[in-house]
mmCIF file of C-alpha atoms and ligand atoms in Angstrom:
data_model
loop_
_atom_site.group_PDB
_atom_site.id
_atom_site.type_symbol
_atom_site.label_atom_id
_atom_site.label_comp_id
_atom_site.label_asym_id
_atom_site.label_seq_id
_atom_site.Cartn_x
_atom_site.Cartn_y
_atom_site.Cartn_z
ATOM 1 C CA MET E 1 119.996 102.076 109.984
ATOM 2 C CA LYS E 2 117.181 104.535 110.653
ATOM 3 C CA VAL E 3 113.715 103.410 109.585
ATOM 4 C CA ILE E 4 112.136 105.631 106.926
ATOM 5 C CA TYR E 5 108.483 105.034 107.611
ATOM 6 C CA THR E 6 106.073 105.989 104.830
ATOM 7 C CA ASP E 7 103.324 103.483 105.580
ATOM 8 C CA ASN E 8 101.130 105.611 107.832
ATOM 9 C CA ASN E 9 97.861 104.536 106.199
ATOM 10 C CA ALA E 10 98.698 101.037 107.481
ATOM 11 C CA THR E 11 99.394 102.281 110.989
ATOM 12 C CA THR E 12 101.056 105.192 112.782
ATOM 13 C CA GLN E 13 103.511 105.559 115.632
ATOM 14 C CA VAL E 14 101.842 106.249 118.988
ATOM 15 C CA ALA E 15 102.631 109.874 119.888
ATOM 16 C CA PRO E 16 104.749 110.254 123.068
ATOM 17 C CA GLU E 17 102.100 112.541 124.617
ATOM 18 C CA VAL E 18 99.486 109.844 123.957
ATOM 19 C CA LEU E 19 101.574 107.135 125.604
ATOM 20 C CA GLU E 20 102.248 109.352 128.606
ATOM 21 C CA GLU E 21 98.533 109.916 129.214
ATOM 22 C CA MET E 22 97.776 106.217 128.886
ATOM 23 C CA LEU E 23 100.421 104.821 131.241
ATOM 24 C CA PRO E 24 98.793 105.526 134.652
ATOM 25 C CA TYR E 25 95.674 103.638 133.554
ATOM 26 C CA PHE E 26 97.495 100.321 133.161
ATOM 27 C CA HIS E 27 98.748 100.122 136.731
ATOM 28 C CA ASP E 28 97.972 102.884 139.193
ATOM 29 C CA LEU E 29 94.467 103.860 138.114
ATOM 30 C CA TYR E 30 93.134 100.426 137.224
ATOM 31 C CA GLY E 31 89.551 100.824 138.499
ATOM 32 C CA ASN E 32 86.534 99.875 136.432
ATOM 33 C CA PRO E 33 84.814 103.015 135.162
ATOM 34 C CA SER E 34 81.417 101.403 135.883
ATOM 35 C CA SER E 35 82.194 100.890 139.613
ATOM 36 C CA MET E 36 80.379 102.962 142.224
ATOM 37 C CA HIS E 37 83.512 103.811 144.251
ATOM 38 C CA THR E 38 85.605 106.942 143.854
ATOM 39 C CA PHE E 39 88.582 104.898 142.583
ATOM 40 C CA GLY E 40 86.566 103.732 139.552
ATOM 41 C CA GLY E 41 84.944 107.144 139.289
ATOM 42 C CA GLN E 42 88.327 108.746 138.568
ATOM 43 C CA VAL E 43 88.628 106.508 135.516
ATOM 44 C CA ALA E 44 85.063 107.296 134.442
ATOM 45 C CA GLY E 45 85.949 110.996 134.595
ATOM 46 C CA LYS E 46 88.938 110.484 132.324
ATOM 47 C CA LEU E 47 86.799 108.463 129.859
ATOM 48 C CA LYS E 48 84.372 111.361 129.762
ATOM 49 C CA GLU E 49 87.224 113.695 128.875
ATOM 50 C CA ALA E 50 88.367 111.308 126.102
ATOM 51 C CA ARG E 51 84.834 111.240 124.659
ATOM 52 C CA GLN E 52 84.765 115.034 124.597
ATOM 53 C CA ARG E 53 88.165 115.162 122.895
ATOM 54 C CA VAL E 54 87.123 112.698 120.170
ATOM 55 C CA ALA E 55 83.873 114.608 119.660
ATOM 56 C CA GLY E 56 85.847 117.864 119.455
ATOM 57 C CA LEU E 57 87.877 116.664 116.480
ATOM 58 C CA ILE E 58 84.774 116.011 114.365
ATOM 59 C CA GLY E 59 82.385 118.689 115.620
ATOM 60 C CA ALA E 60 80.171 116.216 117.487
ATOM 61 C CA THR E 61 78.809 116.169 121.022
ATOM 62 C CA ALA E 62 80.246 113.686 123.527
ATOM 63 C CA ASP E 63 77.084 111.560 123.701
ATOM 64 C CA GLU E 64 77.274 110.979 119.918
ATOM 65 C CA ILE E 65 80.591 109.093 120.352
ATOM 66 C CA LEU E 66 80.584 105.340 120.871
ATOM 67 C CA PHE E 67 83.920 103.656 121.622
ATOM 68 C CA THR E 68 84.733 100.430 119.758
ATOM 69 C CA SER E 69 87.722 98.110 119.372
ATOM 70 C CA CYS E 70 88.769 99.296 115.869
ATOM 71 C CA GLY E 71 87.677 100.795 112.578
ATOM 72 C CA THR E 72 86.403 97.415 111.426
ATOM 73 C CA GLU E 73 84.084 97.139 114.428
ATOM 74 C CA SER E 74 82.841 100.699 113.869
ATOM 75 C CA ASP E 75 82.018 99.915 110.221
ATOM 76 C CA ASN E 76 80.322 96.620 111.090
ATOM 77 C CA THR E 77 78.358 98.246 113.912
ATOM 78 C CA ALA E 78 77.094 101.061 111.691
ATOM 79 C CA ILE E 79 75.898 98.807 108.876
ATOM 80 C CA ARG E 80 74.480 96.104 111.126
ATOM 81 C CA ALA E 81 72.762 98.688 113.339
ATOM 82 C CA ALA E 82 71.065 100.267 110.330
ATOM 83 C CA ILE E 83 69.771 97.004 108.923
ATOM 84 C CA ALA E 84 68.752 95.563 112.306
ATOM 85 C CA SER E 85 66.747 98.657 113.181
ATOM 86 C CA GLN E 86 64.897 98.640 109.824
ATOM 87 C CA PRO E 87 64.191 94.912 109.315
ATOM 88 C CA HIS E 88 61.727 95.540 106.465
ATOM 89 C CA LYS E 89 64.450 97.138 104.282
ATOM 90 C CA LYS E 90 66.666 94.751 102.326
ATOM 91 C CA HIS E 91 68.869 96.952 100.152
ATOM 92 C CA VAL E 92 72.354 98.348 100.888
ATOM 93 C CA ILE E 93 74.417 100.701 98.715
ATOM 94 C CA THR E 94 78.210 100.951 98.854
ATOM 95 C CA THR E 95 81.128 101.314 96.416
ATOM 96 C CA ARG E 96 83.543 98.903 94.765
ATOM 97 C CA VAL E 97 86.543 100.521 96.433
ATOM 98 C CA GLU E 98 85.696 100.272 100.141
ATOM 99 C CA HIS E 99 88.102 98.836 102.682
ATOM 100 C CA PRO E 100 87.431 95.114 103.366
ATOM 101 C CA ALA E 101 85.803 96.149 106.679
ATOM 102 C CA VAL E 102 82.833 97.387 104.600
ATOM 103 C CA LYS E 103 83.337 95.512 101.331
ATOM 104 C CA ASN E 104 83.495 92.025 102.806
ATOM 105 C CA LEU E 105 80.559 92.627 105.149
ATOM 106 C CA CYS E 106 78.476 93.884 102.210
ATOM 107 C CA GLU E 107 79.485 90.886 100.101
ATOM 108 C CA HIS E 108 78.437 88.661 103.010
ATOM 109 C CA LEU E 109 75.058 90.430 103.288
ATOM 110 C CA ASP E 110 74.595 90.088 99.511
ATOM 111 C CA GLY E 111 74.476 86.327 99.947
ATOM 112 C CA HIS E 112 72.288 86.454 103.055
ATOM 113 C CA GLY E 113 68.962 88.026 102.184
ATOM 114 C CA TYR E 114 70.126 91.495 101.143
ATOM 115 C CA ARG E 115 70.579 93.110 97.760
ATOM 116 C CA VAL E 116 73.740 95.203 97.619
ATOM 117 C CA THR E 117 74.580 97.796 94.961
ATOM 118 C CA PHE E 118 78.348 98.218 94.527
ATOM 119 C CA LEU E 119 78.874 101.565 92.794
ATOM 120 C CA PRO E 120 81.665 101.799 90.195
ATOM 121 C CA VAL E 121 84.421 104.418 90.060
ATOM 122 C CA ASP E 122 86.147 105.942 87.030
ATOM 123 C CA ARG E 123 89.815 105.708 85.983
ATOM 124 C CA GLN E 124 90.685 108.432 88.527
ATOM 125 C CA GLY E 125 88.899 106.582 91.341
ATOM 126 C CA ARG E 126 86.025 109.116 91.339
ATOM 127 C CA LEU E 127 82.374 108.246 91.962
ATOM 128 C CA ASP E 128 79.715 109.166 89.447
ATOM 129 C CA LEU E 129 76.781 110.215 91.638
ATOM 130 C CA GLU E 130 74.022 109.520 89.100
ATOM 131 C CA PRO E 131 74.038 105.715 89.589
ATOM 132 C CA LEU E 132 73.911 106.266 93.357
ATOM 133 C CA TYR E 133 70.856 108.487 93.153
ATOM 134 C CA LYS E 134 69.176 106.062 90.750
ATOM 135 C CA ALA E 135 69.875 103.105 93.035
ATOM 136 C CA LEU E 136 68.224 104.712 96.093
ATOM 137 C CA SER E 137 64.799 103.226 96.792
ATOM 138 C CA HIS E 138 62.222 102.837 99.576
ATOM 139 C CA ASP E 139 63.906 99.477 100.268
ATOM 140 C CA THR E 140 67.384 100.998 100.926
ATOM 141 C CA ALA E 141 68.366 100.633 104.593
ATOM 142 C CA ILE E 142 71.791 102.306 104.447
ATOM 143 C CA VAL E 143 74.306 103.887 102.106
ATOM 144 C CA SER E 144 77.897 103.357 103.250
ATOM 145 C CA ILE E 145 80.551 105.301 101.311
ATOM 146 C CA MET E 146 84.079 105.973 102.497
ATOM 147 C CA TRP E 147 85.321 109.517 103.067
ATOM 148 C CA ALA E 148 88.782 108.842 101.642
ATOM 149 C CA ASN E 149 90.310 105.812 100.017
ATOM 150 C CA ASN E 150 93.067 104.063 101.968
ATOM 151 C CA GLU E 151 95.048 103.087 98.831
ATOM 152 C CA THR E 152 94.846 106.154 96.611
ATOM 153 C CA GLY E 153 93.796 108.814 99.127
ATOM 154 C CA VAL E 154 90.987 109.905 96.771
ATOM 155 C CA ILE E 155 88.321 111.871 98.665
ATOM 156 C CA PHE E 156 84.656 111.361 97.786
ATOM 157 C CA PRO E 157 82.153 114.271 97.890
ATOM 158 C CA VAL E 158 80.654 112.961 101.121
ATOM 159 C CA ASP E 159 78.906 116.231 101.896
ATOM 160 C CA GLU E 160 76.897 116.224 98.674
ATOM 161 C CA ILE E 161 76.199 112.482 98.877
ATOM 162 C CA ALA E 162 75.018 112.693 102.488
ATOM 163 C CA ARG E 163 72.624 115.546 101.722
ATOM 164 C CA VAL E 164 70.887 113.676 98.900
ATOM 165 C CA VAL E 165 70.814 110.336 100.722
ATOM 166 C CA ARG E 166 69.319 111.851 103.889
ATOM 167 C CA GLU E 167 66.776 113.876 101.916
ATOM 168 C CA ARG E 168 65.547 110.542 100.579
ATOM 169 C CA GLY E 169 65.147 109.341 104.178
ATOM 170 C CA VAL E 170 68.009 106.820 104.005
ATOM 171 C CA VAL E 171 70.671 106.375 106.705
ATOM 172 C CA PHE E 172 74.147 107.485 105.579
ATOM 173 C CA HIS E 173 77.359 106.051 107.032
ATOM 174 C CA THR E 174 80.883 107.025 106.074
ATOM 175 C CA ASP E 175 84.078 105.122 106.789
ATOM 176 C CA ALA E 176 86.318 108.075 107.657
ATOM 177 C CA VAL E 177 89.114 105.939 109.114
ATOM 178 C CA GLN E 178 91.698 107.453 106.749
ATOM 179 C CA ALA E 179 90.251 110.958 106.740
ATOM 180 C CA VAL E 180 89.941 111.792 110.434
ATOM 181 C CA GLY E 181 92.926 113.848 111.556
ATOM 182 C CA LYS E 182 94.064 114.461 107.964
ATOM 183 C CA VAL E 183 91.277 116.711 106.686
ATOM 184 C CA PRO E 184 88.840 118.936 108.594
ATOM 185 C CA ILE E 185 85.605 117.128 109.471
ATOM 186 C CA ASP E 186 82.674 118.848 111.079
ATOM 187 C CA THR E 187 79.587 116.702 111.590
ATOM 188 C CA LYS E 188 77.594 119.841 112.389
ATOM 189 C CA HIS E 189 77.915 120.812 108.729
ATOM 190 C CA PHE E 190 78.396 117.421 107.035
ATOM 191 C CA PRO E 191 75.044 115.670 107.427
ATOM 192 C CA VAL E 192 76.328 112.115 107.985
ATOM 193 C CA ASP E 193 74.351 109.836 110.313
ATOM 194 C CA MET E 194 77.284 107.629 111.302
ATOM 195 C CA LEU E 195 81.051 107.963 110.868
ATOM 196 C CA SER E 196 83.822 105.466 111.688
ATOM 197 C CA LEU E 197 87.313 106.270 112.917
ATOM 198 C CA SER E 198 90.246 104.225 114.179
ATOM 199 C CA GLY E 199 92.902 105.089 116.760
ATOM 200 C CA HIS E 200 95.958 103.563 115.139
ATOM 201 C CA LYS E 201 95.614 105.708 112.009
ATOM 202 C CA LEU E 202 96.095 108.906 113.997
ATOM 203 C CA HIS E 203 98.916 108.191 116.458
ATOM 204 C CA ALA E 204 96.801 106.405 119.090
ATOM 205 C CA PRO E 205 97.266 102.673 119.803
ATOM 206 C CA LYS E 206 95.888 99.756 117.823
ATOM 207 C CA GLY E 207 92.704 98.124 119.109
ATOM 208 C CA VAL E 208 90.583 101.189 119.729
ATOM 209 C CA GLY E 209 88.141 103.038 117.500
ATOM 210 C CA ALA E 210 84.992 105.088 117.643
ATOM 211 C CA LEU E 211 81.688 105.410 115.872
ATOM 212 C CA TYR E 212 79.925 108.748 115.650
ATOM 213 C CA VAL E 213 76.145 108.228 115.784
ATOM 214 C CA ARG E 214 74.136 111.382 115.152
ATOM 215 C CA LYS E 215 71.478 112.011 117.801
ATOM 216 C CA GLY E 216 68.171 110.509 116.655
ATOM 217 C CA THR E 217 69.733 107.935 114.275
ATOM 218 C CA LYS E 218 68.022 104.547 114.283
ATOM 219 C CA PHE E 219 70.436 102.275 116.132
ATOM 220 C CA SER E 220 70.554 98.754 117.417
ATOM 221 C CA PRO E 221 73.665 97.475 119.273
ATOM 222 C CA PHE E 222 76.024 95.031 117.594
ATOM 223 C CA LEU E 223 77.720 93.848 120.814
ATOM 224 C CA ILE E 224 74.992 93.010 123.297
ATOM 225 C CA GLY E 225 76.098 92.784 126.920
ATOM 226 C CA GLY E 226 76.469 95.220 129.812
ATOM 227 C CA HIS E 227 75.171 98.744 130.027
ATOM 228 C CA GLN E 228 78.454 100.351 128.872
ATOM 229 C CA GLU E 229 78.291 103.065 126.216
ATOM 230 C CA LYS E 230 74.675 103.693 127.283
ATOM 231 C CA GLY E 231 73.747 100.158 126.241
ATOM 232 C CA ARG E 232 74.961 100.721 122.680
ATOM 233 C CA ARG E 233 78.071 98.522 123.009
ATOM 234 C CA GLY E 234 78.482 95.989 125.813
ATOM 235 C CA GLY E 235 81.907 95.171 127.241
ATOM 236 C CA THR E 236 84.258 96.773 129.760
ATOM 237 C CA GLU E 237 85.977 99.685 128.086
ATOM 238 C CA ASN E 238 89.588 99.512 126.824
ATOM 239 C CA VAL E 239 90.293 102.352 129.210
ATOM 240 C CA ALA E 240 93.960 103.185 128.531
ATOM 241 C CA SER E 241 93.524 103.029 124.761
ATOM 242 C CA ILE E 242 90.385 105.167 124.823
ATOM 243 C CA ILE E 243 92.295 107.749 126.853
ATOM 244 C CA GLY E 244 95.076 107.526 124.262
ATOM 245 C CA LEU E 245 92.552 108.019 121.455
ATOM 246 C CA GLY E 246 91.198 111.103 123.203
ATOM 247 C CA LYS E 247 94.666 112.629 123.487
ATOM 248 C CA ALA E 248 95.499 111.709 119.869
ATOM 249 C CA CYS E 249 92.331 113.462 118.675
ATOM 250 C CA GLU E 250 93.253 116.573 120.642
ATOM 251 C CA LEU E 251 96.732 116.528 119.033
ATOM 252 C CA ALA E 252 95.288 115.848 115.567
ATOM 253 C CA LEU E 253 93.195 118.993 115.842
ATOM 254 C CA GLU E 254 96.340 120.975 116.699
ATOM 255 C CA HIS E 255 98.276 119.392 113.792
ATOM 256 C CA LEU E 256 95.585 119.663 111.118
ATOM 257 C CA GLU E 257 97.201 122.688 109.509
ATOM 258 C CA GLU E 258 100.653 121.071 109.492
ATOM 259 C CA GLU E 259 99.134 117.922 107.990
ATOM 260 C CA ASN E 260 97.615 119.981 105.172
ATOM 261 C CA GLU E 261 100.640 122.165 104.510
ATOM 262 C CA ARG E 262 103.970 120.549 105.475
ATOM 263 C CA VAL E 263 102.889 116.927 104.939
ATOM 264 C CA ARG E 264 101.204 117.859 101.644
ATOM 265 C CA TYR E 265 104.414 119.643 100.549
ATOM 266 C CA LEU E 266 106.486 116.530 101.401
ATOM 267 C CA ARG E 267 104.057 114.228 99.571
ATOM 268 C CA ASP E 268 104.089 116.462 96.493
ATOM 269 C CA LYS E 269 107.878 116.701 96.552
ATOM 270 C CA LEU E 270 108.160 112.930 96.790
ATOM 271 C CA GLU E 271 105.660 112.390 93.987
ATOM 272 C CA ASP E 272 107.172 115.007 91.652
ATOM 273 C CA GLY E 273 110.712 113.787 92.372
ATOM 274 C CA ILE E 274 109.761 110.217 91.500
ATOM 275 C CA LEU E 275 107.831 111.141 88.346
ATOM 276 C CA GLU E 276 110.683 113.341 87.109
ATOM 277 C CA ARG E 277 113.335 110.670 87.548
ATOM 278 C CA ILE E 278 111.492 107.489 86.612
ATOM 279 C CA SER E 279 109.882 106.877 83.229
ATOM 280 C CA ASN E 280 106.644 104.912 82.821
ATOM 281 C CA ALA E 281 105.466 105.881 86.283
ATOM 282 C CA MET E 282 101.987 107.268 86.973
ATOM 283 C CA VAL E 283 99.954 108.429 89.927
ATOM 284 C CA ASN E 284 96.792 106.433 90.602
ATOM 285 C CA GLY E 285 93.728 108.488 91.441
ATOM 286 C CA ASP E 286 92.405 112.016 91.285
ATOM 287 C CA ARG E 287 95.355 114.203 92.317
ATOM 288 C CA GLU E 288 93.152 117.174 93.093
ATOM 289 C CA HIS E 289 90.751 115.605 95.584
ATOM 290 C CA ARG E 290 93.127 113.608 97.700
ATOM 291 C CA LEU E 291 94.336 113.190 101.279
ATOM 292 C CA PRO E 292 97.430 115.359 101.819
ATOM 293 C CA ASN E 293 99.612 112.449 102.927
ATOM 294 C CA THR E 294 98.964 109.721 100.334
ATOM 295 C CA THR E 295 100.293 108.872 96.902
ATOM 296 C CA SER E 296 99.833 105.649 94.976
ATOM 297 C CA ILE E 297 102.323 105.361 92.122
ATOM 298 C CA SER E 298 102.457 102.620 89.498
ATOM 299 C CA PHE E 299 105.774 101.637 87.942
ATOM 300 C CA GLU E 300 105.048 99.790 84.744
ATOM 301 C CA TYR E 301 106.571 96.363 84.048
ATOM 302 C CA VAL E 302 107.871 95.684 87.570
ATOM 303 C CA GLU E 303 106.305 93.977 90.550
ATOM 304 C CA GLY E 304 105.342 96.003 93.596
ATOM 305 C CA GLU E 305 106.559 93.315 95.985
ATOM 306 C CA ALA E 306 110.013 93.321 94.400
ATOM 307 C CA ILE E 307 110.172 97.116 94.805
ATOM 308 C CA LEU E 308 109.142 96.789 98.464
ATOM 309 C CA LEU E 309 111.832 94.186 99.107
ATOM 310 C CA MET E 310 114.536 96.319 97.549
ATOM 311 C CA MET E 311 113.385 99.451 99.383
ATOM 312 C CA ASN E 312 113.413 97.370 102.544
ATOM 313 C CA GLU E 313 117.187 96.995 102.143
ATOM 314 C CA PHE E 314 117.383 100.751 102.768
ATOM 315 C CA ASN E 315 114.863 100.473 105.619
ATOM 316 C CA ILE E 316 112.230 102.324 103.578
ATOM 317 C CA CYS E 317 108.733 101.136 104.553
ATOM 318 C CA ALA E 318 105.788 101.504 102.163
ATOM 319 C CA SER E 319 102.965 99.290 100.822
ATOM 320 C CA SER E 320 102.168 97.682 97.509
ATOM 321 C CA GLY E 321 98.838 97.661 95.710
ATOM 322 C CA SER E 322 98.583 93.897 95.497
ATOM 323 C CA ALA E 323 96.741 91.495 97.690
ATOM 324 C CA CYS E 324 99.986 89.621 98.287
ATOM 325 C CA THR E 325 98.803 88.294 101.657
ATOM 326 C CA SER E 326 96.437 86.025 99.757
ATOM 327 C CA GLY E 327 99.449 84.591 97.943
ATOM 328 C CA SER E 328 97.900 85.534 94.615
ATOM 329 C CA LEU E 329 99.741 88.783 93.801
ATOM 330 C CA GLU E 330 96.429 89.937 92.325
ATOM 331 C CA PRO E 331 96.239 93.722 91.976
ATOM 332 C CA SER E 332 94.041 95.209 94.686
ATOM 333 C CA HIS E 333 90.282 95.479 94.184
ATOM 334 C CA VAL E 334 90.661 99.281 94.276
ATOM 335 C CA LEU E 335 93.093 99.467 91.336
ATOM 336 C CA ARG E 336 91.059 96.884 89.439
ATOM 337 C CA ALA E 337 87.837 98.865 90.003
ATOM 338 C CA MET E 338 89.643 101.928 88.612
ATOM 339 C CA GLY E 339 90.681 100.011 85.514
ATOM 340 C CA VAL E 340 94.417 100.537 86.071
ATOM 341 C CA PRO E 341 96.143 98.440 83.351
ATOM 342 C CA PHE E 342 97.494 95.126 84.550
ATOM 343 C CA THR E 343 101.147 96.039 83.792
ATOM 344 C CA ALA E 344 100.837 99.128 85.998
ATOM 345 C CA ALA E 345 98.590 97.798 88.777
ATOM 346 C CA HIS E 346 101.149 95.074 89.512
ATOM 347 C CA GLY E 347 103.882 97.604 90.110
ATOM 348 C CA SER E 348 101.998 100.013 92.335
ATOM 349 C CA ILE E 349 103.400 101.382 95.578
ATOM 350 C CA ARG E 350 101.589 103.437 98.200
ATOM 351 C CA PHE E 351 103.580 105.998 100.152
ATOM 352 C CA SER E 352 101.642 107.469 103.081
ATOM 353 C CA LEU E 353 103.376 110.146 105.137
ATOM 354 C CA SER E 354 102.735 111.678 108.547
ATOM 355 C CA ILE E 355 103.875 114.696 110.535
ATOM 356 C CA ASN E 356 106.834 112.564 111.687
ATOM 357 C CA ASN E 357 108.398 112.508 108.200
ATOM 358 C CA THR E 358 111.167 114.913 107.204
ATOM 359 C CA GLU E 359 112.407 116.427 103.959
ATOM 360 C CA GLU E 360 115.683 114.460 104.304
ATOM 361 C CA GLU E 361 113.662 111.240 104.276
ATOM 362 C CA VAL E 362 111.823 112.293 101.133
ATOM 363 C CA ASP E 363 115.144 113.197 99.447
ATOM 364 C CA PHE E 364 116.541 109.815 100.481
ATOM 365 C CA ILE E 365 113.647 107.954 98.812
ATOM 366 C CA ILE E 366 113.892 110.096 95.663
ATOM 367 C CA ASP E 367 117.593 109.203 95.528
ATOM 368 C CA LYS E 368 117.278 105.456 96.195
ATOM 369 C CA LEU E 369 114.178 104.541 94.184
ATOM 370 C CA PRO E 370 115.259 105.247 90.547
ATOM 371 C CA PRO E 371 118.177 102.728 90.565
ATOM 372 C CA ILE E 372 115.887 100.150 92.198
ATOM 373 C CA ILE E 373 113.298 100.468 89.415
ATOM 374 C CA GLU E 374 116.053 100.477 86.784
ATOM 375 C CA ARG E 375 117.556 97.252 88.152
ATOM 376 C CA LEU E 376 114.177 95.526 88.331
ATOM 377 C CA ARG E 377 113.283 96.599 84.806
ATOM 378 C CA GLU E 378 116.574 95.215 83.494
ATOM 379 C CA LEU E 379 115.409 91.856 84.888
ATOM 380 C CA SER E 380 111.842 92.163 83.579
ATOM 381 C CA PRO E 381 111.020 90.419 80.281
ATOM 382 C CA PHE E 382 107.898 92.640 79.981
ATOM 383 C CA TRP E 383 110.076 95.773 80.070
ATOM 384 C CA THR E 384 112.335 94.462 77.288
ATOM 385 C CA ASP E 385 109.236 93.489 75.243
ATOM 386 C CA SER E 386 107.660 96.916 75.762
ATOM 387 C CA LYS E 387 110.843 98.667 74.570
ATOM 388 C CA THR E 388 111.058 96.431 71.517
ATOM 389 C CA ALA E 389 107.382 97.115 70.735
ATOM 390 C CA ALA E 390 107.954 100.876 71.129
ATOM 391 C CA ALA E 391 110.952 100.750 68.783
ATOM 392 C CA VAL E 392 108.958 98.835 66.168
ATOM 393 C CA CYS E 393 106.050 101.305 66.377
ATOM 394 C CA SER E 394 108.183 104.445 66.104
HETATM 395 N N1 PLP R 401 88.572 101.520 106.884
HETATM 396 C C1 PLP R 401 89.636 102.016 106.250
HETATM 397 C C2 PLP R 401 89.451 103.018 105.149
HETATM 398 C C3 PLP R 401 90.920 101.603 106.613
HETATM 399 O O1 PLP R 401 91.996 102.092 105.967
HETATM 400 C C4 PLP R 401 91.056 100.649 107.649
HETATM 401 C C5 PLP R 401 92.397 100.142 108.010
HETATM 402 O O2 PLP R 401 93.312 100.143 107.235
HETATM 403 C C6 PLP R 401 89.898 100.183 108.289
HETATM 404 C C7 PLP R 401 88.680 100.634 107.879
HETATM 405 C C8 PLP R 401 89.988 99.181 109.401
HETATM 406 O O3 PLP R 401 90.464 99.786 110.578
HETATM 407 P P1 PLP R 401 91.055 98.885 111.750
HETATM 408 O O4 PLP R 401 92.403 98.423 111.310
HETATM 409 O O5 PLP R 401 91.124 99.792 112.931
HETATM 410 O O6 PLP R 401 90.090 97.784 111.954
#
């Protein structure tokens, strides 16, 4: 049975063009880009091209791009670089809905000599900017706020935030891992100091990422070692993957319009089709300011994991909004921060599409999902209770 893959915020398929560009660098062109000889020099030339391609996607210059091993490393590097280069400042500002790559680091810092402000969001997952502006002080080393949320797709007003934060002389970092390649980003016009991206979210391989560091930003390396990346990140480069990331960024620029039109159309069709056919279902997050590929939908009185298992029987891949890996089935910190009611947060599913999805696949999901939810609700004591309560109230 064909796999219907709607879990692209978890990871994407490597594009064939990306793979093709990478292959020679595993075997034939295996030189070290730092070597003096021509053989290594060929590889260095291709790395330079990759850096330019990554920069091109976000309106940066090549020397503002630092290659890393993943989005998590980019996020950690940005925050650690900002605090290490301003040792007298002991305050960090972030939000309650960041990916664990930022959230868990900030929680760690909170217990190790830093004061961290975790900004709340409203029921739609939106940030109120007043508390952010009030929290800024002469002691703030960095503000780190994501561009777009990985679970709901909600986009924060990064432009406005960055302007105010920088005017107050504070370093601004944004985790744009889910935004890059899905929405236009131009660092020439968006005044961010640092921006993280990750290869495997945009059809490049896993294990490669990049950090944009605006020229003149205070920086101190996280990985100390060789002179690679102009001394800003030691370690021999993951050559083939960096080349793949470069190609993927070039393709993402070409596909940006398709991502915002065809993928958005498919996402909206999927969402509307589900909401029309299934009662007690709701979209989590601000539907207006959202990534074009993402929808998080809560189905009341059923468990997300049970929905995933039953969709799996039709080879439909998506994600749930619970931290099931911890064994707790706790709703995710994002849905909890938004105040999504317990009965809904437990039954939330994230569908995240890509340019590889088709209308037939969307129709297939719209067809298969309603009987799945109906069956699970028949088995759910909470559903029966809710219907009884509704009957009594009416
Ligand atoms: N930030 C966000 C918003 C993400 O969605 C992810 C991955 O899901 C990361 C950071 C971490 O990226 P990586 O898996 O490359 O470490």
